[in-house]
CSV table of C-alpha atoms (C1' of nucleotides) in Angstrom, one decimal:
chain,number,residue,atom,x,y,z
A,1,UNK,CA,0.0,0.0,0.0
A,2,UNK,CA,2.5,2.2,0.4
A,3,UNK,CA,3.3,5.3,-2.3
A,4,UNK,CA,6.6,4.7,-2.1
A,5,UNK,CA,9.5,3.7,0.4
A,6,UNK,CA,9.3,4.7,4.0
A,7,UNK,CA,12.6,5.7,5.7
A,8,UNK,CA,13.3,5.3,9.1
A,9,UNK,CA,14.4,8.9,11.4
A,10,UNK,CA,14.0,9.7,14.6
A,11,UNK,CA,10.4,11.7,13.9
A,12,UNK,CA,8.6,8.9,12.8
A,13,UNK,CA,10.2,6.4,15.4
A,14,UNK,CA,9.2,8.8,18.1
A,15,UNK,CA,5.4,9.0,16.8
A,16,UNK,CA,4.7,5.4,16.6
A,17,UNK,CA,6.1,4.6,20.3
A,18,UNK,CA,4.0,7.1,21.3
A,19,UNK,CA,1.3,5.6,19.9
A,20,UNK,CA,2.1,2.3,20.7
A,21,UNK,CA,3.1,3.2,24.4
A,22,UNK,CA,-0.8,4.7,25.1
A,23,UNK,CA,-2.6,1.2,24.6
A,24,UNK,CA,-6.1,1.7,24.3
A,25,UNK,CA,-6.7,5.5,23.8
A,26,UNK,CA,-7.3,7.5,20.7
A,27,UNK,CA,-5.2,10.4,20.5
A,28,UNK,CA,-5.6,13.6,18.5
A,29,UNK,CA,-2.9,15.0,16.6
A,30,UNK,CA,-2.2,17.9,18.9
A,31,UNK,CA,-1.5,15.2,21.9
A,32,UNK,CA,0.8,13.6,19.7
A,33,UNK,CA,3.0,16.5,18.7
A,34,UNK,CA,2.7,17.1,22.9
A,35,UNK,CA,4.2,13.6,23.8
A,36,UNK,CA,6.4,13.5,20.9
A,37,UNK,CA,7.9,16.9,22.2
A,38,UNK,CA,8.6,15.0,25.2
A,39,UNK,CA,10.9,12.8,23.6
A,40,UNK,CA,11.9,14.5,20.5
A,41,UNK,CA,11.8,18.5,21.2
A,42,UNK,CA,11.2,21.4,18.8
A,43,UNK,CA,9.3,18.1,16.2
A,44,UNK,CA,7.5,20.3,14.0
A,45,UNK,CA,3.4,19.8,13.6
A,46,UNK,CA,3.8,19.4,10.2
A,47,UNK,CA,5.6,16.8,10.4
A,48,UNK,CA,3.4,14.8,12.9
A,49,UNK,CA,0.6,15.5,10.6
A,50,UNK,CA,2.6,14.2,7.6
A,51,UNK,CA,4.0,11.0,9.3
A,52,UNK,CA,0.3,10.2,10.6
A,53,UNK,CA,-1.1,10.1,7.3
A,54,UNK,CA,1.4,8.0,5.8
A,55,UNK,CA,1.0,5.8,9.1
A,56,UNK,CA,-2.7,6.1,8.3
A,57,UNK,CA,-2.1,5.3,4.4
A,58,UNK,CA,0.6,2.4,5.2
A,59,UNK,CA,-2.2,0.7,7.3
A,60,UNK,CA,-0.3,0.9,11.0
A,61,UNK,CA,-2.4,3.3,12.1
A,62,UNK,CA,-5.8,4.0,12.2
A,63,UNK,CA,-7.8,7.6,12.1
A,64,UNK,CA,-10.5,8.0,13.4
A,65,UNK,CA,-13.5,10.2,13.4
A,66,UNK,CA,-15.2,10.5,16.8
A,67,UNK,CA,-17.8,13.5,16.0
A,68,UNK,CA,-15.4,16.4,17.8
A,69,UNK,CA,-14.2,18.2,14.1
A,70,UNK,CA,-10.6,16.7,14.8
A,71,UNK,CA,-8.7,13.2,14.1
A,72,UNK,CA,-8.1,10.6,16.6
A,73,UNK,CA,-5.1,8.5,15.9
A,74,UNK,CA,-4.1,4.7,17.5
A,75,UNK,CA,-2.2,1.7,16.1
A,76,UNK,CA,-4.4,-0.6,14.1
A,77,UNK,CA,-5.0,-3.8,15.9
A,78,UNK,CA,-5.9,-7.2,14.8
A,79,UNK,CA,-9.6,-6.9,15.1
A,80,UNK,CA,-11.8,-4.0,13.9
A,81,UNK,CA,-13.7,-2.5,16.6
A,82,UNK,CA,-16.0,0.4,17.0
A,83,UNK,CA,-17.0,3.7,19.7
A,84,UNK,CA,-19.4,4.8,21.2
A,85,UNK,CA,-19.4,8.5,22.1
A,86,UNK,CA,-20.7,10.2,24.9
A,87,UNK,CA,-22.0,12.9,23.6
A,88,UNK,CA,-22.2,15.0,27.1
A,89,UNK,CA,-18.6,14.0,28.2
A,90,UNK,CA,-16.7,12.3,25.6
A,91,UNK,CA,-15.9,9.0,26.7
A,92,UNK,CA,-15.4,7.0,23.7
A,93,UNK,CA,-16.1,2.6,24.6
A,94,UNK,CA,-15.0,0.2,22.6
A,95,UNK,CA,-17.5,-2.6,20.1
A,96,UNK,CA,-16.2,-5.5,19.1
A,97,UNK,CA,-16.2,-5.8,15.5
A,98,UNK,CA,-18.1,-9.2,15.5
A,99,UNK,CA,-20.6,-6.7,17.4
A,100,UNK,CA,-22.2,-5.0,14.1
A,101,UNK,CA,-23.2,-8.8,13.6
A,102,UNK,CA,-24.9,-9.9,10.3
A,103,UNK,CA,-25.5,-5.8,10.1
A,104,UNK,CA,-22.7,-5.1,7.4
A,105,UNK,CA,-23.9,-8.1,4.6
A,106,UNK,CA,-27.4,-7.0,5.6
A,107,UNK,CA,-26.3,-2.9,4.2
A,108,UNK,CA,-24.2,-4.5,1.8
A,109,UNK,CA,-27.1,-6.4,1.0
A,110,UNK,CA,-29.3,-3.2,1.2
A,111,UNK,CA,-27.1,-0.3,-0.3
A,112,UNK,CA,-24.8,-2.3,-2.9
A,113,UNK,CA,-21.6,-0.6,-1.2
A,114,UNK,CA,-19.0,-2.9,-0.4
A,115,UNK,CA,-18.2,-1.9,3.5
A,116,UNK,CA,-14.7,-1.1,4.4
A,117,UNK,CA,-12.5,-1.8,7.4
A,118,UNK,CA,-13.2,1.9,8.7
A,119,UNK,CA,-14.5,2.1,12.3
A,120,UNK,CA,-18.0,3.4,13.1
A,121,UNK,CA,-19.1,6.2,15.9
A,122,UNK,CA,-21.8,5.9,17.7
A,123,UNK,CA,-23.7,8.5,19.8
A,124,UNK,CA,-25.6,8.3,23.1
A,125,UNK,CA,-24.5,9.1,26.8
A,126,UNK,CA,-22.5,6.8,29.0
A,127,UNK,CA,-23.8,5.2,32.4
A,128,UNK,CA,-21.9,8.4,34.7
A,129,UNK,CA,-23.6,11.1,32.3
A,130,UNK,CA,-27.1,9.4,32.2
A,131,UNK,CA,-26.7,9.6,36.7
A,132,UNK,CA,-26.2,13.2,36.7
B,1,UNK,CA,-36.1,22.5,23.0
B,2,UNK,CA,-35.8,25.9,21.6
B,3,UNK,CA,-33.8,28.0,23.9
B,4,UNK,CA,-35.9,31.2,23.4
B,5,UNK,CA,-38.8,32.6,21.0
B,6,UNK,CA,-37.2,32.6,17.1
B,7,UNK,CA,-38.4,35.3,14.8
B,8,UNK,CA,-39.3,34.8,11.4
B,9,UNK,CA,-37.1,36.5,9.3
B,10,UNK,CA,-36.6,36.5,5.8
B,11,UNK,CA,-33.0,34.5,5.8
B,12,UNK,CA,-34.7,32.1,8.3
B,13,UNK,CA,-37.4,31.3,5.5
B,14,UNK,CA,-34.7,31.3,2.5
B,15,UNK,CA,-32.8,28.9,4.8
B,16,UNK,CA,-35.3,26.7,5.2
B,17,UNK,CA,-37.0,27.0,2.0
B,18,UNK,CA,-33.5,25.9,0.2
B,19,UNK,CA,-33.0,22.8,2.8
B,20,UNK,CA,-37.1,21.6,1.7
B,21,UNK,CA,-36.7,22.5,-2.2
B,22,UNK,CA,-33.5,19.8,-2.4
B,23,UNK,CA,-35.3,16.2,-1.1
B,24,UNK,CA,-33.0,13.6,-0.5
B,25,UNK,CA,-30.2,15.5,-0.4
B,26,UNK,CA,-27.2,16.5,2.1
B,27,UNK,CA,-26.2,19.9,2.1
B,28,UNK,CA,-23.2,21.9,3.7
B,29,UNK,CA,-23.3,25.0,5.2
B,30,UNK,CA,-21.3,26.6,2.2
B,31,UNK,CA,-23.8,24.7,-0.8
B,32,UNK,CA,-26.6,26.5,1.5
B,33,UNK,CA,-25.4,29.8,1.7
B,34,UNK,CA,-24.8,29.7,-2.2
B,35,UNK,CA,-28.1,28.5,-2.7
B,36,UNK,CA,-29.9,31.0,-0.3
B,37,UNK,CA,-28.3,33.7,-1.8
B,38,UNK,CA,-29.6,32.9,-5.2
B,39,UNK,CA,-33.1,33.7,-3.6
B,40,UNK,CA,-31.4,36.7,-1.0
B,41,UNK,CA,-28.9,38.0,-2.0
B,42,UNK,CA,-26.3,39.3,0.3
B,43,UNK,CA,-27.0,37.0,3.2
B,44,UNK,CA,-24.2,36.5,5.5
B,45,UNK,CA,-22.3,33.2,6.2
B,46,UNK,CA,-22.4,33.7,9.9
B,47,UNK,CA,-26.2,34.2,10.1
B,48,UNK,CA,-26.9,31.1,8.1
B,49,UNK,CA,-24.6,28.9,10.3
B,50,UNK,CA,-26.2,30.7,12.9
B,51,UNK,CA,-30.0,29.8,11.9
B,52,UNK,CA,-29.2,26.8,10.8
B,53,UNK,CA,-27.6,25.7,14.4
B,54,UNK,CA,-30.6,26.8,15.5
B,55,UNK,CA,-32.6,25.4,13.4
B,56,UNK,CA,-31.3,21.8,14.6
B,57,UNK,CA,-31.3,22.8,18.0
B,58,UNK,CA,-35.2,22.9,17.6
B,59,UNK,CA,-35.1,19.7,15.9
B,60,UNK,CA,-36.2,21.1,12.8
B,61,UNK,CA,-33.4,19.8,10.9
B,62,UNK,CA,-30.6,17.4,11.3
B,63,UNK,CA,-26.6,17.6,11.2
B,64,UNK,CA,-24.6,15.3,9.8
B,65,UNK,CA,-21.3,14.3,9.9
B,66,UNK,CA,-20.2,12.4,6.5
B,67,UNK,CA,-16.9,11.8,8.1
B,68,UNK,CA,-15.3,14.8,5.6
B,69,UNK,CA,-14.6,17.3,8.1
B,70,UNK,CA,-17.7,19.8,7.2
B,71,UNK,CA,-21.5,19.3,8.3
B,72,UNK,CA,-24.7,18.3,6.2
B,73,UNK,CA,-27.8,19.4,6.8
B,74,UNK,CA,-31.1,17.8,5.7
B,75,UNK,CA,-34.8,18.7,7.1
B,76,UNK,CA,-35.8,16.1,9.5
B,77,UNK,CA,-37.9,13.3,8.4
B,78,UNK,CA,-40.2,11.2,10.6
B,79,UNK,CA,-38.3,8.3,10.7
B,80,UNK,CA,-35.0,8.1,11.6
B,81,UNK,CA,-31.8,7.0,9.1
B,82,UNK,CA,-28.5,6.5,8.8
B,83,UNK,CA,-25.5,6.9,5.9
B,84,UNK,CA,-23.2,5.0,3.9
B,85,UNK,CA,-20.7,6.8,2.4
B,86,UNK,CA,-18.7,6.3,0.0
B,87,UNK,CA,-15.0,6.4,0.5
B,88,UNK,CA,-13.7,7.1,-3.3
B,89,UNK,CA,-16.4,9.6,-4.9
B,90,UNK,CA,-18.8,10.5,-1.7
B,91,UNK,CA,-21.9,9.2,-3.2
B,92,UNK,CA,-24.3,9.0,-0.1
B,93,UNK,CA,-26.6,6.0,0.2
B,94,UNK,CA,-29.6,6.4,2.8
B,95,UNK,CA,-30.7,3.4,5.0
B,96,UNK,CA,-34.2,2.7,7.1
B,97,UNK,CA,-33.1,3.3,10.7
B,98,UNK,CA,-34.8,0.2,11.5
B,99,UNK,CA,-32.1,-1.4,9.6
B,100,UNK,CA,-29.8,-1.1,12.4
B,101,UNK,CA,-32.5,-3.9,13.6
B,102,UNK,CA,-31.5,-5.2,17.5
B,103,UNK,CA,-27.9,-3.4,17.2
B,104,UNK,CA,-29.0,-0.7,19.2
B,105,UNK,CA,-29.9,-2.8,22.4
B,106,UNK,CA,-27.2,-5.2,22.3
B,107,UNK,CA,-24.7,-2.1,22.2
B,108,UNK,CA,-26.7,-0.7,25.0
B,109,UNK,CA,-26.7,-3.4,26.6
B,110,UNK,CA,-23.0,-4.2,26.2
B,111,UNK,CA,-22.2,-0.6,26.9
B,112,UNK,CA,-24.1,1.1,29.1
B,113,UNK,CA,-24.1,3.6,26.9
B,114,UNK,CA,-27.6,5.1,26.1
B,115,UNK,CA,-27.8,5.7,22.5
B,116,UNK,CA,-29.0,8.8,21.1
B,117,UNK,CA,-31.3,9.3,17.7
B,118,UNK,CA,-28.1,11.0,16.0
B,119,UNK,CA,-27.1,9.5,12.6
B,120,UNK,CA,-24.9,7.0,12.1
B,121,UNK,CA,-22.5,7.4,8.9
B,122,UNK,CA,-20.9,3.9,7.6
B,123,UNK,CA,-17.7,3.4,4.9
B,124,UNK,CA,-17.8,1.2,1.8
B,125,UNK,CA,-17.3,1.6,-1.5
B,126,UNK,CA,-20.7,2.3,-4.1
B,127,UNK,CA,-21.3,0.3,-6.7
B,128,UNK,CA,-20.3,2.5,-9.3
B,129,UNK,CA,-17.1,2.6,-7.8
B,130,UNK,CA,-16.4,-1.4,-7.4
B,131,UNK,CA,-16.8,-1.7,-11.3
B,132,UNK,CA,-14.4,1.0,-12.2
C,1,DT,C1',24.0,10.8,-4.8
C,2,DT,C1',19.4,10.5,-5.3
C,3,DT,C1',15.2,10.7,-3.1
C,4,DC,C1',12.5,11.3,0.8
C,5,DG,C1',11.6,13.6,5.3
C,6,DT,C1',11.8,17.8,8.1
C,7,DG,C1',11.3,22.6,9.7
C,8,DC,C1',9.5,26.9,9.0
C,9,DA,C1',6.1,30.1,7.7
C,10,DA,C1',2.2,31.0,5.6
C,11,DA,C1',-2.1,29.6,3.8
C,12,DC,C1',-6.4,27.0,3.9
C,13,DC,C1',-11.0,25.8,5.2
C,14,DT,C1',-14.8,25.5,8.0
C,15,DT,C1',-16.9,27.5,11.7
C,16,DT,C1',-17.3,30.9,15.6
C,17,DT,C1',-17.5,35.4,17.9
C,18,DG,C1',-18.0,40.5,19.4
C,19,DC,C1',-20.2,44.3,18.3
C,20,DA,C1',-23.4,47.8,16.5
C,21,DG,C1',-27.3,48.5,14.0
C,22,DA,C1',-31.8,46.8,11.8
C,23,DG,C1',-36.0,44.1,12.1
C,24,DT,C1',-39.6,41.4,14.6
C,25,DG,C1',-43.2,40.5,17.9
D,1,DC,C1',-40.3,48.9,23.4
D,2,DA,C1',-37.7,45.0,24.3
D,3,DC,C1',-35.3,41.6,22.5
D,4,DT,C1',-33.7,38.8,18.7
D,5,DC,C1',-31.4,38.6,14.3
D,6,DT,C1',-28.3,40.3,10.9
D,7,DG,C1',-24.0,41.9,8.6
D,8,DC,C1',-19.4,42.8,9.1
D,9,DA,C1',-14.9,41.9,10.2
D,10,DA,C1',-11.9,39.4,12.7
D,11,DA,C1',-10.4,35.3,14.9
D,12,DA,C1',-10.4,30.6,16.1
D,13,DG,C1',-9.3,25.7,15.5
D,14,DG,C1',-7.5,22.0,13.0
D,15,DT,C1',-5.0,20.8,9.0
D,16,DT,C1',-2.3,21.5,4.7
D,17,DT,C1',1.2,23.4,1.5
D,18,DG,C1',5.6,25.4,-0.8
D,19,DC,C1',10.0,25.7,-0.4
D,20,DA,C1',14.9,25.0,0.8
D,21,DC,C1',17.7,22.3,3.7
D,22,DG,C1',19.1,18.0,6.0
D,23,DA,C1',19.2,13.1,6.4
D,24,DA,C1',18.3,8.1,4.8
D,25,DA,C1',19.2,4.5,1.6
DNA sequence: TTTCGTGCAAACCTTTTGCAGAGTG
DNA sequence: CACTCTGCAAAAGGTTTGCACGAAA
């Protein structure tokens, strides 16, 4: 999948342990650039931005869209899965992707689109928000 | 659901008589503003993002993220619905909300979430795309 | 030594905001 | 008359781009 070769620096090292050292959270770009800083100071935005999408194009990493007007980055894993939003606080929990069930042959079925591997958002309000 | 009293204004009728005059279709902000100012012209971009946040707020019509990084607008229906998009050309295939079928409840019930009448938008590929 | 990646600065695009004046109820 | 809505201009927020230099392969 890739355009062309990738080559290894220090920027795009520093990106992907970041990613890979936050297991289980979806970070935006502007996080990144902050944790990357940590380890790699005065790494430009641009930069991040560029290595993310190539990340994103080569597969390793997935973007996704959680309803917020930015992108939230983590590595891709072995299963698909899915979010569900809060849409009071912004607590993003995980589906399973076996958990669309029969519900992506049945649109395929329905629509004629062929569905991809992109992850789906959800809306509704999490168990804390639904208390208060 | 409306905060306070709206007015009826001349911009909020353009706005809303371009969003009913287009069935079936998604439009953003900036398609609207064109479109209303073929009717009006002159009108502002601020007062129709402004009417038109209203205008959901009172449930009059619906925002939706297509997952491009601008928001659609469509009057509401009665029945609820949800999107699959296409990833290559953005054609935009409509789908009963009932098709969602049982989903919601096992998500709520495997969550906790509580999930809201907000649209869902999926990712595929049309069939005009596949062939080509 | 060729090509790709980086930093910088500026631009881009969509959306939001403060304010003063016009229009509605 | 009170209060909302509008236009304007400016800014915000997130992301992208052109270019020249530096670093991988």
């Amino acid at each position: 999948l890739p355009t062309s070769a990738r080559r290894q620096t220090r920027q795009r090292g520093a990106i992907w342990d970041v990613l890979s050292d936050v297991p289980g959270r979806h970070l935006s770009a502007e996080e990144i650039v902050d944790l990357v800083r940590e380890r790699l100071p005065g790494v430009n935005t641009s930069t991040v931005y560029r290595t993310l999408d190539r990340l994103a194009e080569d597969g390793i990493v997935l973007r996704t869209d959680l309803g917020s007007g930015r992108a939230y980055y983590e590595p891709a894993r072995e299963y698909a899965h899915h979010h569900v939003v809060c849409e009071r606080c912004g607590a993003v929990a995980h589906l399973h992707g076996e958990a669309l069930g029969s519900l992506a042959s049945r649109i395929e079925a329905e629509t004629g689109y062929a569905l991809g591997a992109r992850e789906i958002s959800f809306f509704g309000v999490c168990p804390g928000c639904r208390i208060s």
